[in-house]
Coordinates of C-alpha atoms and ligand atoms in Angstrom, one line a residue:
M73 CA 109.6 23.4 156.9
A74 CA 109.7 24.6 153.3
I75 CA 108.8 27.6 151.2
H76 CA 105.1 27.9 150.5
S77 CA 103.1 30.4 148.4
I78 CA 100.5 32.1 150.7
I79 CA 97.6 34.1 149.3
I80 CA 98.0 37.4 151.2
G81 CA 95.4 39.4 149.4
T82 CA 92.6 39.1 146.8
G83 CA 90.9 41.6 144.5
S84 CA 88.5 41.8 141.6
Y85 CA 86.8 44.1 139.2
L86 CA 83.6 43.8 137.2
P87 CA 82.6 46.3 134.5
P88 CA 79.5 48.3 135.5
K89 CA 77.4 47.4 132.5
I90 CA 75.1 44.4 133.2
L91 CA 73.5 42.4 130.4
T92 CA 70.5 40.4 131.5
N93 CA 68.9 37.3 129.8
A94 CA 66.0 39.6 128.9
D95 CA 68.5 41.9 127.1
L96 CA 69.8 38.9 125.2
E97 CA 66.3 37.9 124.1
K98 CA 66.3 41.1 122.1
I99 CA 69.7 40.2 120.4
V100 CA 69.3 36.5 119.5
D101 CA 66.6 33.9 119.4
T102 CA 66.8 32.7 123.0
S103 CA 64.9 32.9 126.3
D104 CA 65.6 33.6 130.0
E105 CA 64.2 30.1 130.6
W106 CA 66.6 28.3 128.3
I107 CA 69.7 30.2 129.5
T108 CA 68.8 29.7 133.2
Q109 CA 67.9 26.0 132.8
R110 CA 70.9 25.0 130.6
S111 CA 73.6 27.2 132.2
G112 CA 72.4 28.8 135.5
I113 CA 73.3 32.3 134.1
K114 CA 70.8 35.1 134.8
E115 CA 73.1 38.1 134.0
R116 CA 76.7 39.0 133.2
H117 CA 79.0 42.1 133.2
I118 CA 80.1 43.4 129.8
A119 CA 83.1 45.8 129.5
A120 CA 82.7 49.2 127.7
D121 CA 84.0 49.5 124.2
D122 CA 87.0 51.5 125.5
E123 CA 87.7 49.3 128.5
S124 CA 90.3 46.7 127.8
T125 CA 91.4 43.5 129.6
G126 CA 94.4 45.4 130.8
D127 CA 92.2 48.1 132.4
M128 CA 90.2 45.5 134.2
A129 CA 93.4 43.6 135.3
L130 CA 94.8 46.9 136.7
A131 CA 91.6 47.5 138.7
A132 CA 91.6 44.0 140.2
A133 CA 95.4 44.3 140.9
R134 CA 95.0 47.6 142.8
N135 CA 92.2 46.0 144.8
A136 CA 94.4 42.9 145.7
I137 CA 97.4 45.1 146.6
E138 CA 95.3 47.1 148.9
A139 CA 93.8 44.0 150.5
A140 CA 97.3 42.6 151.0
G141 CA 98.5 45.8 152.6
I142 CA 101.6 45.9 150.6
S143 CA 103.1 48.5 148.2
P144 CA 103.6 47.7 144.5
D145 CA 107.4 48.0 144.9
E146 CA 107.3 44.9 147.1
I147 CA 106.1 42.8 144.2
D148 CA 108.7 41.0 142.0
G149 CA 106.5 39.2 139.5
V150 CA 103.3 39.6 137.5
I151 CA 101.6 36.8 135.7
V152 CA 98.3 37.4 133.9
A153 CA 96.1 34.6 132.7
T154 CA 94.1 35.8 129.6
T155 CA 92.9 34.8 126.2
T156 CA 91.9 38.3 125.3
P157 CA 95.0 40.5 125.7
D158 CA 94.9 44.3 124.8
R159 CA 97.4 43.6 122.0
T160 CA 99.0 40.6 120.5
F161 CA 102.1 41.9 122.2
P162 CA 103.3 43.2 124.6
S163 CA 101.6 41.2 127.4
V164 CA 98.9 42.5 129.7
A165 CA 101.3 41.6 132.5
V166 CA 103.8 44.3 131.4
K167 CA 101.0 46.8 131.1
V168 CA 100.1 46.1 134.7
Q169 CA 103.7 46.2 135.8
G170 CA 104.3 49.5 134.1
E171 CA 101.1 51.2 135.2
L172 CA 101.5 50.2 138.8
N173 CA 105.2 51.0 139.0
I174 CA 106.1 47.5 140.0
P175 CA 109.9 47.1 139.8
S176 CA 111.6 45.1 137.1
G177 CA 111.1 41.4 137.6
L178 CA 109.3 38.6 135.7
A179 CA 106.1 39.6 133.9
F180 CA 104.2 37.6 131.3
D181 CA 100.8 36.2 130.2
V182 CA 99.7 32.7 130.4
Q183 CA 97.1 31.4 127.9
A184 CA 95.1 28.3 128.9
V185 CA 91.6 29.8 128.3
C186 CA 89.2 29.0 131.2
T187 CA 91.9 27.0 133.0
G188 CA 94.3 29.9 132.7
F189 CA 94.1 31.0 136.3
V190 CA 94.9 27.5 137.7
Y191 CA 97.9 27.4 135.2
A192 CA 99.1 30.9 136.2
L193 CA 98.7 30.1 139.9
T194 CA 100.8 26.9 139.4
V195 CA 103.5 28.8 137.5
A196 CA 103.7 31.5 140.2
D197 CA 103.7 28.9 142.9
N198 CA 106.7 27.1 141.3
F199 CA 108.7 30.3 140.9
I200 CA 108.1 31.0 144.6
K201 CA 109.0 27.5 145.7
L202 CA 112.2 27.7 143.7
G203 CA 113.1 30.9 145.4
Q204 CA 113.0 32.9 142.1
A205 CA 110.4 35.3 143.3
K206 CA 109.1 36.5 146.7
R207 CA 105.8 38.1 145.9
I208 CA 103.8 37.5 142.7
L209 CA 100.7 39.3 141.5
V210 CA 98.6 36.6 139.7
I211 CA 95.7 37.9 137.7
G212 CA 92.9 36.3 135.6
A213 CA 91.4 38.9 133.3
E214 CA 89.2 38.6 130.2
K215 CA 87.1 40.6 127.8
M216 CA 85.3 37.6 126.3
S217 CA 82.6 39.8 124.9
S218 CA 85.2 40.9 122.3
L219 CA 85.6 37.3 121.1
V220 CA 82.0 36.4 121.0
N221 CA 79.9 36.2 117.8
W222 CA 76.9 38.2 118.9
E223 CA 74.8 36.3 116.3
D224 CA 75.6 32.9 117.7
R225 CA 73.1 32.1 120.5
T226 CA 75.0 28.9 121.5
T227 CA 77.9 31.0 122.8
C228 CA 77.0 34.7 123.2
V229 CA 74.6 33.9 126.1
L230 CA 77.5 32.3 128.1
F231 CA 80.6 34.4 128.1
A232 CA 81.3 37.7 129.9
D233 CA 84.0 40.1 131.2
G234 CA 85.8 40.8 134.4
A235 CA 89.1 40.4 136.3
G236 CA 90.3 38.9 139.6
A237 CA 93.7 38.9 141.3
V238 CA 95.7 37.4 144.1
I239 CA 99.0 38.2 145.7
L240 CA 101.2 35.2 146.5
E241 CA 103.9 35.6 149.0
A242 CA 106.8 33.2 149.9
K243 CA 106.7 32.0 153.5
E244 CA 108.7 29.3 155.3
N245 CA 105.9 27.1 156.6
N246 CA 104.9 23.8 158.1
D247 CA 104.8 21.1 155.4
G248 CA 101.7 19.5 156.8
L249 CA 98.2 20.2 155.4
D250 CA 97.4 22.5 158.4
G251 CA 100.1 24.9 157.1
Q252 CA 98.9 27.9 155.1
G253 CA 99.6 28.1 151.4
I254 CA 99.3 26.2 148.1
H255 CA 99.6 22.5 148.8
S256 CA 99.4 21.0 145.4
T257 CA 98.5 21.9 141.8
H258 CA 97.5 19.5 139.0
L259 CA 97.5 20.6 135.4
Y260 CA 96.3 18.8 132.2
A261 CA 95.7 19.3 128.5
N262 CA 94.5 17.1 125.7
G263 CA 95.5 18.8 122.5
K264 CA 93.5 16.2 120.4
Q265 CA 90.4 18.0 121.7
R266 CA 91.6 21.4 120.6
D267 CA 88.9 22.1 118.1
M268 CA 86.0 21.4 120.5
L269 CA 86.3 24.9 121.8
Q270 CA 88.3 27.4 119.7
T271 CA 88.3 30.7 117.9
T272 CA 87.7 30.8 114.2
G273 CA 90.9 32.8 113.6
G274 CA 94.2 34.0 114.9
V275 CA 97.3 36.2 114.1
S276 CA 99.2 33.7 112.0
T277 CA 96.2 32.2 110.2
T278 CA 93.4 34.6 109.4
G279 CA 95.1 37.7 110.6
D280 CA 92.2 38.5 112.9
N281 CA 91.1 37.2 116.3
G282 CA 88.1 35.2 115.0
H283 CA 85.1 34.3 117.2
I284 CA 84.4 31.6 119.7
E285 CA 82.9 28.4 118.5
M286 CA 82.1 25.5 120.8
Q287 CA 80.7 22.0 120.6
G288 CA 78.9 22.6 123.8
R289 CA 77.5 19.2 124.5
D290 CA 80.9 17.5 124.0
V291 CA 82.7 20.1 126.1
F292 CA 80.1 19.6 128.8
K293 CA 80.6 15.8 128.9
Y294 CA 84.4 16.1 129.2
A295 CA 84.1 18.9 131.7
V296 CA 82.2 16.7 134.1
S297 CA 84.5 13.8 133.7
Y298 CA 87.8 15.7 133.8
M299 CA 86.7 17.7 136.8
A300 CA 85.8 14.5 138.7
D301 CA 89.2 13.0 137.8
V302 CA 91.3 16.0 138.8
V303 CA 89.5 16.7 142.1
K304 CA 89.9 13.0 143.0
E305 CA 93.6 13.1 142.1
T306 CA 94.0 16.3 144.2
L307 CA 92.4 14.7 147.3
E308 CA 94.3 11.5 146.9
H309 CA 97.6 13.3 146.4
N310 CA 97.0 15.1 149.7
N311 CA 95.7 12.1 151.4
I312 CA 92.4 13.6 152.4
T313 CA 88.7 13.0 151.9
A314 CA 86.3 15.6 150.5
D315 CA 84.8 16.3 153.9
K316 CA 88.1 18.1 154.8
I317 CA 87.4 20.8 152.2
D318 CA 85.8 24.0 153.5
W319 CA 85.1 25.5 150.1
L320 CA 85.0 24.4 146.5
V321 CA 85.9 27.4 144.3
P322 CA 85.2 26.2 140.7
H323 CA 85.5 27.7 137.3
Q324 CA 82.1 29.2 136.6
A325 CA 81.0 27.9 133.2
N326 CA 77.7 26.2 134.0
I327 CA 75.9 25.5 137.2
R328 CA 75.2 21.9 136.0
I329 CA 78.9 21.2 135.7
I330 CA 79.6 22.8 139.1
S331 CA 76.8 20.7 140.8
A332 CA 78.0 17.5 139.1
T333 CA 81.5 18.1 140.6
A334 CA 80.0 18.9 144.1
D335 CA 77.8 15.7 143.8
K336 CA 80.9 13.6 143.0
L337 CA 82.6 15.0 146.1
N338 CA 79.4 14.5 148.1
M339 CA 79.7 18.2 149.0
S340 CA 76.6 20.3 149.8
M341 CA 76.2 23.3 147.5
D342 CA 76.5 25.5 150.7
K343 CA 80.2 24.8 150.5
V344 CA 80.5 25.8 146.9
V345 CA 81.2 29.4 145.8
V346 CA 78.8 30.1 142.9
T347 CA 78.9 33.3 140.8
V348 CA 77.9 32.0 137.4
D349 CA 74.3 33.2 137.9
R350 CA 75.6 36.9 138.1
H351 CA 79.0 36.8 136.3
G352 CA 78.4 34.3 133.5
N353 CA 81.6 32.6 132.2
T354 CA 84.5 35.0 132.5
S355 CA 87.0 32.4 131.5
A356 CA 90.4 32.8 133.3
A357 CA 88.8 35.6 135.5
S358 CA 86.0 33.4 137.0
I359 CA 88.0 31.7 139.8
P360 CA 89.7 34.8 141.2
L361 CA 86.4 36.7 141.0
A362 CA 84.6 34.0 142.9
L363 CA 87.4 33.8 145.4
D364 CA 87.5 37.5 146.1
E365 CA 83.7 37.7 146.4
A366 CA 83.7 34.9 149.1
V367 CA 86.7 36.4 150.9
R368 CA 85.2 39.8 151.0
D369 CA 81.7 38.7 152.2
G370 CA 83.3 36.7 155.0
R371 CA 82.4 33.2 153.8
I372 CA 86.0 32.2 153.1
K373 CA 88.1 32.6 156.3
R374 CA 91.8 32.4 157.1
G375 CA 92.9 28.9 157.7
Q376 CA 90.2 27.2 155.6
L377 CA 91.0 24.6 153.0
L378 CA 90.0 25.5 149.4
L379 CA 89.7 23.2 146.4
I380 CA 90.0 25.2 143.2
E381 CA 89.3 23.6 139.8
A382 CA 88.8 24.6 136.2
M383 CA 88.3 23.3 132.7
G384 CA 88.4 25.0 129.3
G385 CA 89.5 25.2 125.7
G386 CA 92.5 23.0 124.7
L387 CA 90.9 21.0 126.3
T388 CA 92.8 22.1 129.4
W389 CA 91.9 21.3 133.0
G390 CA 93.4 21.5 136.5
A391 CA 93.0 21.9 140.2
A392 CA 94.8 23.3 143.2
L393 CA 94.5 22.7 147.0
V394 CA 95.1 25.8 149.1
R395 CA 95.0 26.5 152.8
F396 CA 93.9 30.2 152.8
Ligands
UT7_490 O1 84.4 27.4 130.2 C1 84.9 26.6 129.2 C2 84.2 25.3 129.1 N1 82.9 25.5 128.6 C3 81.9 24.8 129.1 O2 82.1 24.2 130.1 C4 80.5 24.8 128.4 C5 80.0 23.4 128.3 N2 78.8 23.3 127.7 C6 77.6 23.8 128.3 O3 77.6 24.4 129.3 C7 76.3 23.4 127.6 O4 76.6 22.4 126.6 C8 75.6 24.6 126.9 C9 75.0 25.5 128.0 C10 76.5 25.3 126.0 C11 74.4 24.1 126.1 O5 73.5 23.3 126.9 P1 73.1 21.8 126.3 O6 72.1 21.3 127.3 O7 74.3 21.0 126.1 O8 72.3 22.2 125.0 P2 72.6 21.8 123.5 O9 73.9 22.4 123.0 O10 72.5 20.3 123.5 O11 71.4 22.4 122.7 C12 70.0 22.0 123.0 C13 69.1 22.8 122.1 C14 69.6 22.8 120.6 O12 68.4 22.7 119.8 P3 68.0 21.3 119.2 O13 69.1 20.9 118.3 O14 67.8 20.4 120.3 O15 66.7 21.7 118.4 C15 70.2 24.2 120.4 O16 70.1 24.7 119.1 O17 69.1 24.2 122.5 C16 69.3 25.0 121.4 N3 70.0 26.2 121.8 C17 69.4 27.3 122.3 N4 68.1 27.6 122.5 C18 67.8 28.8 123.0 C19 71.4 26.5 121.8 N5 71.6 27.7 122.4 C20 70.4 28.2 122.6 C21 70.0 29.5 123.2 N6 68.7 29.7 123.4 N7 70.9 30.4 123.6

């Protein structure tokens, strides 16, 4: 027996405004056919001008707290994965903590771009395993539309907005893989590849946020190979084969990257949660959004084994194995 982090509730929020590929055809020189074939995206949600990452994080958090059936005063930590905070400081996490009347405890943001949620989940899991927190609200929230150069067709058709959240709770549990909770997490970064996917500015350089620029083809190539490596490592670490996985819950950047990972695992796409067609790439929000969708529509059931994986700017990548 040991302390494990159990996901006791999930939640999400998508802004109401939908931007379709047909809408994008009117903004840049692109086509529904190109976007669909190259990325699998058909439409995405875009936040209103006055809707911030923190606002979306709050909505997802409320949703997760309700699903968990707890009260905010039972939470003792808030960790938000985001690259698009409301302000340079304070963090989105303290906004969520303050607005929801969550009592004083740890609250901070984690920035690992599209891998952010896997990083945040890992950090939260470690606090819980060390006994330093009992119940942590972990959120992935992004307003990527505010970082996009709307004249750059190579990126503006891909990124989008939204938020997802989970509540992790400490529970003494069976150590075996049949026990509920996070079984392992695996995080990586290769800083030599940091300019493959980056913004053109920042607080201490240009004094503004800059815009996203990406060497898409290179990022794609590394995404496929890093995902294959980290899922293999996760399976080997837990001494299982891919057929034991009930659901793959991947970061939603590109349907071709997702299918390549499923292929490597010899997994049918029926066991993969896909939202990229409707959500686009919401960076750190994409995994908790996909997780919440599949939990709420009844696909993901209690006791099932989930393989979570992501890759993004840094380059960063990671995976987690979770018994839901
Ligand atoms: O979440 C973080 C990690 N990010 C990712 O994982 C993204 C990884 N990369 C990708 O998903 C893909 O590389 C993209 C979807 C970004 C691009 O697909 P691709 O098959 O790698 O296309 P490409 O960049 O090689 O571009 C092919 C052509 C180019 O034209 P030429 O040079 O062949 O004449 C581009 O200029 O497509 C052109 N192109 C477009 N055409 C129409 C680029 N963007 C567009 C566009 N509409 N929006």
